[in-house]
Structure formats: C-alpha cells, structure tokens
PDB file of C-alpha atoms in Angstrom:
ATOM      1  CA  UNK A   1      16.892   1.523  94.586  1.00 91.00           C
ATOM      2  CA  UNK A   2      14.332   4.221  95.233  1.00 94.00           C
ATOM      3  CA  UNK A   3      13.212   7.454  96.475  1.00 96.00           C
ATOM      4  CA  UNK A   4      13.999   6.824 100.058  1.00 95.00           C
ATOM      5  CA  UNK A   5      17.654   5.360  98.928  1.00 95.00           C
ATOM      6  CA  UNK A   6      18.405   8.609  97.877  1.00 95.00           C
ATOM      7  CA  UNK A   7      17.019  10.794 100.297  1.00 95.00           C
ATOM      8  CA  UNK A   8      19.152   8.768 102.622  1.00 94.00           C
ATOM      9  CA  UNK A   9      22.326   9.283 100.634  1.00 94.00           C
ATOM     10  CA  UNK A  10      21.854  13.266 100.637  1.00 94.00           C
ATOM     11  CA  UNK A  11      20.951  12.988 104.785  1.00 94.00           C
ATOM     12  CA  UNK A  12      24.434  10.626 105.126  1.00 91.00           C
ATOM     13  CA  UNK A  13      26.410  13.647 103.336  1.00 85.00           C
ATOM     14  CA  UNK A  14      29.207  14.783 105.987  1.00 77.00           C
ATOM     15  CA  UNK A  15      27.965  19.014 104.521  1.00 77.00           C
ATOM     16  CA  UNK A  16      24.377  18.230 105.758  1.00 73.00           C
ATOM     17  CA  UNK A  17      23.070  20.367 108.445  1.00 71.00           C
ATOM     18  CA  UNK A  18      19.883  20.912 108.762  1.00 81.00           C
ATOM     19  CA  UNK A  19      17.691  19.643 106.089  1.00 90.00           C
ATOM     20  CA  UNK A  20      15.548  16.526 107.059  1.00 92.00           C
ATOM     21  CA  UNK A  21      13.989  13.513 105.073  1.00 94.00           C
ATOM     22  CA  UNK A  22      10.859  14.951 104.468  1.00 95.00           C
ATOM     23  CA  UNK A  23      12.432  18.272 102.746  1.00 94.00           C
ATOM     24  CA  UNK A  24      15.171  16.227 101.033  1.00 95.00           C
ATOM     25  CA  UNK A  25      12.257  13.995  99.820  1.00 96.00           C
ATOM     26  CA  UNK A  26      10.577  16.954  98.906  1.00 97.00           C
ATOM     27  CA  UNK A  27      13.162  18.761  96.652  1.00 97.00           C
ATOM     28  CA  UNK A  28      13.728  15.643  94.850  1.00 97.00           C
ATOM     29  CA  UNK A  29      10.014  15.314  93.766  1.00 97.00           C
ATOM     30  CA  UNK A  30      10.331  18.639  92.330  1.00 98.00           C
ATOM     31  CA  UNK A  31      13.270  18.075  90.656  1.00 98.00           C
ATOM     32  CA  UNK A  32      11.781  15.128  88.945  1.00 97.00           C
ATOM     33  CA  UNK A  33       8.430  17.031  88.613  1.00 97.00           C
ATOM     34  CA  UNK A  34      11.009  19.995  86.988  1.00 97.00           C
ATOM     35  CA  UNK A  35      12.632  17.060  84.056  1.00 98.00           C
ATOM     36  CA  UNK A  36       8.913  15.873  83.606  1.00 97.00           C
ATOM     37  CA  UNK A  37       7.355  19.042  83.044  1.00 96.00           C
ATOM     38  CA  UNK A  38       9.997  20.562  80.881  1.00 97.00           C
ATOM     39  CA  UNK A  39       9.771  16.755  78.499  1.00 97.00           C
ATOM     40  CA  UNK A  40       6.326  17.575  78.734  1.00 96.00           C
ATOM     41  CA  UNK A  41       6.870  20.645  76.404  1.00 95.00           C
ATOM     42  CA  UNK A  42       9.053  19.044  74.235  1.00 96.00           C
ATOM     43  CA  UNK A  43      12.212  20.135  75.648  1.00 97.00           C
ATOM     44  CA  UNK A  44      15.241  17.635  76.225  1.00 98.00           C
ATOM     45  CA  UNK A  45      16.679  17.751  79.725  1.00 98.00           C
ATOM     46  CA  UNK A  46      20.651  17.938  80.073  1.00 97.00           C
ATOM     47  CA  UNK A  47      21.942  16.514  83.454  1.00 96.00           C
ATOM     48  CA  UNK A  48      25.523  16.467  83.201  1.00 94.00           C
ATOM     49  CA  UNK A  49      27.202  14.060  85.009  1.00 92.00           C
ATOM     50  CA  UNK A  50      24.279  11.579  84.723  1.00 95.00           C
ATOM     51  CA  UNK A  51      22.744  11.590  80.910  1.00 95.00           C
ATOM     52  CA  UNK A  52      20.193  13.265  78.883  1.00 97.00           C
ATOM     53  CA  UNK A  53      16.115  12.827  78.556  1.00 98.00           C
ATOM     54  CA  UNK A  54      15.475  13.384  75.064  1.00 97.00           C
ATOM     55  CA  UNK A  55      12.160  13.946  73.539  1.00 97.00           C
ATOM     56  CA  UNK A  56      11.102  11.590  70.535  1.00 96.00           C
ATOM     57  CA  UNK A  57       8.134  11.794  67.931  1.00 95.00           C
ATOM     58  CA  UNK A  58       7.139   8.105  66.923  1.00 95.00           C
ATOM     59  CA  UNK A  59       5.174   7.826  63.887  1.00 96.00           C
ATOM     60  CA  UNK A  60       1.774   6.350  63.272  1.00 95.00           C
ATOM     61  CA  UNK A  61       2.477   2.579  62.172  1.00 95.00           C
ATOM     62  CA  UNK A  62       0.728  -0.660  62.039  1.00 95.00           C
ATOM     63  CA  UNK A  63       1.074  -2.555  64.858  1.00 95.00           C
ATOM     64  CA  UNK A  64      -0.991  -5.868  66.212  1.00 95.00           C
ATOM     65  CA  UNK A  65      -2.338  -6.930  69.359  1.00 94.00           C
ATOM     66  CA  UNK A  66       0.228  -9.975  70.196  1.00 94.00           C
ATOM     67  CA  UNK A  67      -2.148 -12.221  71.455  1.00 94.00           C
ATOM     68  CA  UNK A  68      -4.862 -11.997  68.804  1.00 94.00           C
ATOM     69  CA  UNK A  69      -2.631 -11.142  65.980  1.00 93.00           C
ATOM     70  CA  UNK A  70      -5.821  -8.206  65.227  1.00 95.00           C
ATOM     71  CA  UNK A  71      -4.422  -5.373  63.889  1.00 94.00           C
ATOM     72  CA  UNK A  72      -3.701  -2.372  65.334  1.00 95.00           C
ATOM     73  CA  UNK A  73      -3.234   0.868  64.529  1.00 94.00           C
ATOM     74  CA  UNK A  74      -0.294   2.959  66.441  1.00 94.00           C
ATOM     75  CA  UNK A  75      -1.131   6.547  66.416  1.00 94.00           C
ATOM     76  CA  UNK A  76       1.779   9.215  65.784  1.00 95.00           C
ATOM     77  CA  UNK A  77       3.194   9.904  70.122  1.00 95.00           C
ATOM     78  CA  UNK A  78       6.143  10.880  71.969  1.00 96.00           C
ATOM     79  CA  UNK A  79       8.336   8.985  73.980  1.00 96.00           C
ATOM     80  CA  UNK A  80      11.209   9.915  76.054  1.00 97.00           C
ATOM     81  CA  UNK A  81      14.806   8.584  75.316  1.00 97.00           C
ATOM     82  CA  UNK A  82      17.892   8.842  77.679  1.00 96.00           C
ATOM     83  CA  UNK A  83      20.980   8.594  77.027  1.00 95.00           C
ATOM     84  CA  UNK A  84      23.402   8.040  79.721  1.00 94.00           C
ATOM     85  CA  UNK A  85      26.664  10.684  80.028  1.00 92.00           C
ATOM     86  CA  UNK A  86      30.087   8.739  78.951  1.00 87.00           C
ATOM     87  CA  UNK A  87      31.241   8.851  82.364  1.00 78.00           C
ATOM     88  CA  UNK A  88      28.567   6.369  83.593  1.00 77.00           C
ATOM     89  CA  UNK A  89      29.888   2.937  84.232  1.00 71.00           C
ATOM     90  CA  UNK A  90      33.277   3.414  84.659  1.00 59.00           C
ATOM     91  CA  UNK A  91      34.091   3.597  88.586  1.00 43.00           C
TER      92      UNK A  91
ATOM     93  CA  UNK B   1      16.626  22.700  80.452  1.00 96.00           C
ATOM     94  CA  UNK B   2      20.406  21.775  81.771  1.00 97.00           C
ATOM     95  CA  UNK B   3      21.547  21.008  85.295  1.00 97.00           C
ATOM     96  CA  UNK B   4      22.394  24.660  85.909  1.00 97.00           C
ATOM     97  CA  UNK B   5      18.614  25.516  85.174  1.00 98.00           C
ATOM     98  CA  UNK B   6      17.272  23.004  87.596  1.00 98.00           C
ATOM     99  CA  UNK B   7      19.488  24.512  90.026  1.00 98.00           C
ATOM    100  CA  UNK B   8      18.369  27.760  89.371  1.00 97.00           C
ATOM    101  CA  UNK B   9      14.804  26.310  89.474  1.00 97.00           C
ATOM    102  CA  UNK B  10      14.954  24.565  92.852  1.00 97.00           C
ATOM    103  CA  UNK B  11      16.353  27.275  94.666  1.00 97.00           C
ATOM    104  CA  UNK B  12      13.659  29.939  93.440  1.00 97.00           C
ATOM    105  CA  UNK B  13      10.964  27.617  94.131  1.00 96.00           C
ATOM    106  CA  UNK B  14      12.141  25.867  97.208  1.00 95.00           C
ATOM    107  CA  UNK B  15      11.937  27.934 100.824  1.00 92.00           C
ATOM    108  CA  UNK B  16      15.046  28.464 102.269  1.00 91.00           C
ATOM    109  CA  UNK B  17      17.440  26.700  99.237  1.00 94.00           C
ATOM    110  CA  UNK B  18      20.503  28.961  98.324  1.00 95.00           C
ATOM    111  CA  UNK B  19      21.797  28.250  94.649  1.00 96.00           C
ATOM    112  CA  UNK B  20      25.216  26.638  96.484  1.00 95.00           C
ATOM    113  CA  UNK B  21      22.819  24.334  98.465  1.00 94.00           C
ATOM    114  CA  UNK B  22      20.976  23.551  95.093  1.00 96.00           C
ATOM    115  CA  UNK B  23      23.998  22.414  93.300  1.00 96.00           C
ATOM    116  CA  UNK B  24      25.473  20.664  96.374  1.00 95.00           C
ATOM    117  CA  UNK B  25      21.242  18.356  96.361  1.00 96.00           C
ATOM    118  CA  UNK B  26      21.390  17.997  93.052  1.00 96.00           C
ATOM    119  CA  UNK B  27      25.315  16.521  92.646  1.00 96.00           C
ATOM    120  CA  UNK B  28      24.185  14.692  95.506  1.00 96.00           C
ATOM    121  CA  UNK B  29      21.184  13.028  93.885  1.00 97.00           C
ATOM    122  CA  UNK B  30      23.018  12.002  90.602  1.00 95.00           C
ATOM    123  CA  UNK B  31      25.900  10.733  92.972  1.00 94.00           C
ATOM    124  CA  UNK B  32      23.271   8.949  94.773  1.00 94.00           C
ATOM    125  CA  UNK B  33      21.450   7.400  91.328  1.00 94.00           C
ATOM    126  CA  UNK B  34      24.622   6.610  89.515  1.00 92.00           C
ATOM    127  CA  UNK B  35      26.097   4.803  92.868  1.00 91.00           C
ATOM    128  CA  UNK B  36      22.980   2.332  92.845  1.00 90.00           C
ATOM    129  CA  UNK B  37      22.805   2.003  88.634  1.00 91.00           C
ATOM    130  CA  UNK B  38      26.801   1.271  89.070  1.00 88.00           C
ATOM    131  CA  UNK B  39      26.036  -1.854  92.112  1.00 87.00           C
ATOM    132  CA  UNK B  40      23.498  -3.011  88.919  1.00 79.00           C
ATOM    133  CA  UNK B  41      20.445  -1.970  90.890  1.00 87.00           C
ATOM    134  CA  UNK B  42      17.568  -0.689  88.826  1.00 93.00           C
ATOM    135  CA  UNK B  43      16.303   2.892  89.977  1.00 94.00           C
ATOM    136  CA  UNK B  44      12.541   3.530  90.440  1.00 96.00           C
ATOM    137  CA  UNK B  45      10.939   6.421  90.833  1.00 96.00           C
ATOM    138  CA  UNK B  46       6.764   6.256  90.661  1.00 93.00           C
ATOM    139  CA  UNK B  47       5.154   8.350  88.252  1.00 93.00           C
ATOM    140  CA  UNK B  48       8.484   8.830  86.598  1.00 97.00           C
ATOM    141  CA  UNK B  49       9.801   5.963  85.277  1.00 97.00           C
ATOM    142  CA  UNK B  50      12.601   3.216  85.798  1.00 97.00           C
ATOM    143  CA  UNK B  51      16.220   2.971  84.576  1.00 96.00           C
ATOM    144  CA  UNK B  52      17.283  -0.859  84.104  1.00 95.00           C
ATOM    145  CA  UNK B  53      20.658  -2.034  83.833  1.00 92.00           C
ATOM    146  CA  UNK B  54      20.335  -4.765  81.084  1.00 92.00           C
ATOM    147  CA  UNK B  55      23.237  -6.871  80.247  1.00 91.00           C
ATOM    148  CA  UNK B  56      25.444  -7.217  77.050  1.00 91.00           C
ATOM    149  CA  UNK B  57      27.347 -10.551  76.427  1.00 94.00           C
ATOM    150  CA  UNK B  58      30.385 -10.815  74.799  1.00 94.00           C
ATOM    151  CA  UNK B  59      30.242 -11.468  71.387  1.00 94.00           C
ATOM    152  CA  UNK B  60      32.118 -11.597  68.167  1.00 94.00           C
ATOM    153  CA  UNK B  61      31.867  -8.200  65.740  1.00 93.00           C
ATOM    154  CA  UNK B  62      33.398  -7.010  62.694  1.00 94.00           C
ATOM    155  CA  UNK B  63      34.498  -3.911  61.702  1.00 93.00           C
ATOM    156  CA  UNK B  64      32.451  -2.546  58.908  1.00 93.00           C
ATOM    157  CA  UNK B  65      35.099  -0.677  57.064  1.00 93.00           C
ATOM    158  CA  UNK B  66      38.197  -3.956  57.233  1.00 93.00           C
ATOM    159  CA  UNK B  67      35.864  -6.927  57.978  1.00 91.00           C
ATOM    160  CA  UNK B  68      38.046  -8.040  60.259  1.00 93.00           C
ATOM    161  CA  UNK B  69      36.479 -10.183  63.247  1.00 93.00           C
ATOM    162  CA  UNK B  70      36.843  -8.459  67.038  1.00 93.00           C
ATOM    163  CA  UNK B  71      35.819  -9.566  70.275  1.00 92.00           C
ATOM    164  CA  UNK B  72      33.624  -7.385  72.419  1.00 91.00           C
ATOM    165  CA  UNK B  73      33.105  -7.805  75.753  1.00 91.00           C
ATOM    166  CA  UNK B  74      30.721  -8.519  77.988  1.00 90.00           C
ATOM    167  CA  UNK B  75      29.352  -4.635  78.750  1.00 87.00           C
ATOM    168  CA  UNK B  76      26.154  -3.286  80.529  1.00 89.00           C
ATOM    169  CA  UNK B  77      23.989  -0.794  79.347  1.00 89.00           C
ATOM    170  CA  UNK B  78      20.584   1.851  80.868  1.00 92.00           C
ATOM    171  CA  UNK B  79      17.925   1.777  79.150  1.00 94.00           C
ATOM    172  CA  UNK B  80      15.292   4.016  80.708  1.00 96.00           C
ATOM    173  CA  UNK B  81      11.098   2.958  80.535  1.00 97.00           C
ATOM    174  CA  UNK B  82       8.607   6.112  81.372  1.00 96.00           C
ATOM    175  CA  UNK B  83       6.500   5.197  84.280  1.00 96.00           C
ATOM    176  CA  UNK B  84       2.441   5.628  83.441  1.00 96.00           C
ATOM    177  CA  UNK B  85       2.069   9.305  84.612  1.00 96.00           C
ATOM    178  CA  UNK B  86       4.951  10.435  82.851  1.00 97.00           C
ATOM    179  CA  UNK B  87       3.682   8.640  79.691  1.00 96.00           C
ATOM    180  CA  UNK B  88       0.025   9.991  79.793  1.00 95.00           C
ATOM    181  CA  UNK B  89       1.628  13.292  80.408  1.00 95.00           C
ATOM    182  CA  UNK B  90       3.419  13.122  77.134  1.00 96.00           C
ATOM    183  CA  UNK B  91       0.244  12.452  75.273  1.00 94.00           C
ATOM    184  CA  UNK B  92      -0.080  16.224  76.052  1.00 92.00           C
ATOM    185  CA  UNK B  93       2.724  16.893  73.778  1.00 93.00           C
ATOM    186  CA  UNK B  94       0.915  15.163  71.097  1.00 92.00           C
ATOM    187  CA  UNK B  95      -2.537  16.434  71.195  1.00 91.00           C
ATOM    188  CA  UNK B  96      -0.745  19.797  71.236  1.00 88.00           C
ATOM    189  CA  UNK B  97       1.439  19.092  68.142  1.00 82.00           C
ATOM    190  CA  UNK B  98      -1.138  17.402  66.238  1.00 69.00           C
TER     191      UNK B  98
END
C-alpha cells in the first residue's frame, strides 16, 4: 500500500466534494513532511488512533562490518521508534 | 506535536482547508493506513519510511512471577524502518545535540 492507495481512500469518502487527487496527494505530503519535521527537532509525534513516532538517542558502540568482520565504530544518532495505538489490530 | 496540532497545522498552511475538513483528511488517512496494515499489507511512503507487519508464532511462555508455562498465540506486530531522507534528516538532530 502507498501514497496513491490512500489518496484514493480519502477521494472514495461518501463527505468528499470537491477536493481532487492531486490536492488530497498534496495535503498528505505535508502531513508527513509536518511528523518528519517536528522528529526532526526532537519532538515525538502523537497520532491517536494510529500510534506514536518517538524520538531515540542511540549511543556510540562498537559495531563491525558483517562481511569483513573489520571493526566499526557506531557514532552516538537518533532513530525514530513507533509504537502502534492499542486499538491497532483488532477489527 | 499531537493529531490536534497537525490539524491545526494543515488547515493554516493549506489554501482553502477549514479545521473540520482537516480532521475529517486526517481520520481519513489513518483509516486509510490502518485498513491496509490490518489486510497485512506493508505501507510505504518514499522519503518517509515503511511500516511492516512481521509475524509472531505461537509459542510457549512463562510467567515470570509463578513460572507457570502459557501458550501465546500466534500475533502480528508493526515495526516501522525510516526511509533514507527521513534518516539523513535526523542526523540533523545529532550534529545539533552534539
């Protein structure tokens, strides 16, 4: 499932009147662009209804290259973490 | 940043978006992601990353506190992977906390 999927899924909404692909398409990048932005400076995103984007520091650590077994070092970084809401696989 | 701020968020910055209409796009987008996640279809979105549905067998536990053996069943769970923008952006975050 992608972009498109969803764009269709807002068009196929019985309450839609007048919006078309291209500006359904167009809120949805900015609502990613919004969650991306706002992980970007560190701050968790709450969807409810759908999960949470949380924002995690990994520390420096040894790591290796797999294939050569060469060590590597990992440098301190963040990563982002979601957690899905309770309500997510139960239909 | 919650669901009520994106709201707020798309219908400042988007032409002609009422908060109402917000809230009805956005419930309508995590309608839309949860329906595919819940068929098992992974969700992609370029630049931004990819939720998986991965799959938990069934398997024998115990419960710490009694020790007493319990099945658990078969179960799914997301796990979300950033995509390579949304990575590199992060790196921002570092070099800024650093």
């Amino acid at each position: 499932m992608k972009r498109s999927d969803i764009v269709r899924h807002v068009l196929e909404d019985g309450e839609n009147q007048e919006l078309t692909a291209r500006s359904v398409g167009k809120i949805f990048d900015f609502f990613l662009e919004e969650i991306a932005s706002s992980l970007e400076r560190g701050e968790d995103v709450k969807i409810s209804g759908f999960g949470t984007f949380i924002v995690r520091k990994i520390k420096a650590r040894p790591g290796r290259n797999p294939r050569t077994g060469e060590p590597v070092p990992i440098p301190e970084h963040h990563t982002v973490l979601f957690h899905p809401s309770r309500s997510f696989f139960k239909k | 940043m919650t669901r009520d701020d994106l709201i707020r968020r798309i219908a400042e910055e988007m032409p002609g978006i009422s908060i109402p209409e917000a809230r009805r796009l956005i419930l309508l987008f995590v309608e839309g992601m949860k329906k595919g996640l819940n068929e098992a279809e992974n969700l992609e979105f370029r630049r931004f990353g990819v939720f998986e549905v991965h799959h938990r067998k069934a398997r024998t536990a115990r419960n710490p506190r009694t020790g007493a053996s319990v099945q658990v069943g078969s179960r799914r769970s997301l796990v979300f992977r950033q995509g390579k923008v949304l990575k590199a952006r992060m790196k921002n975050l570092t070099k800024r906390t650093i």
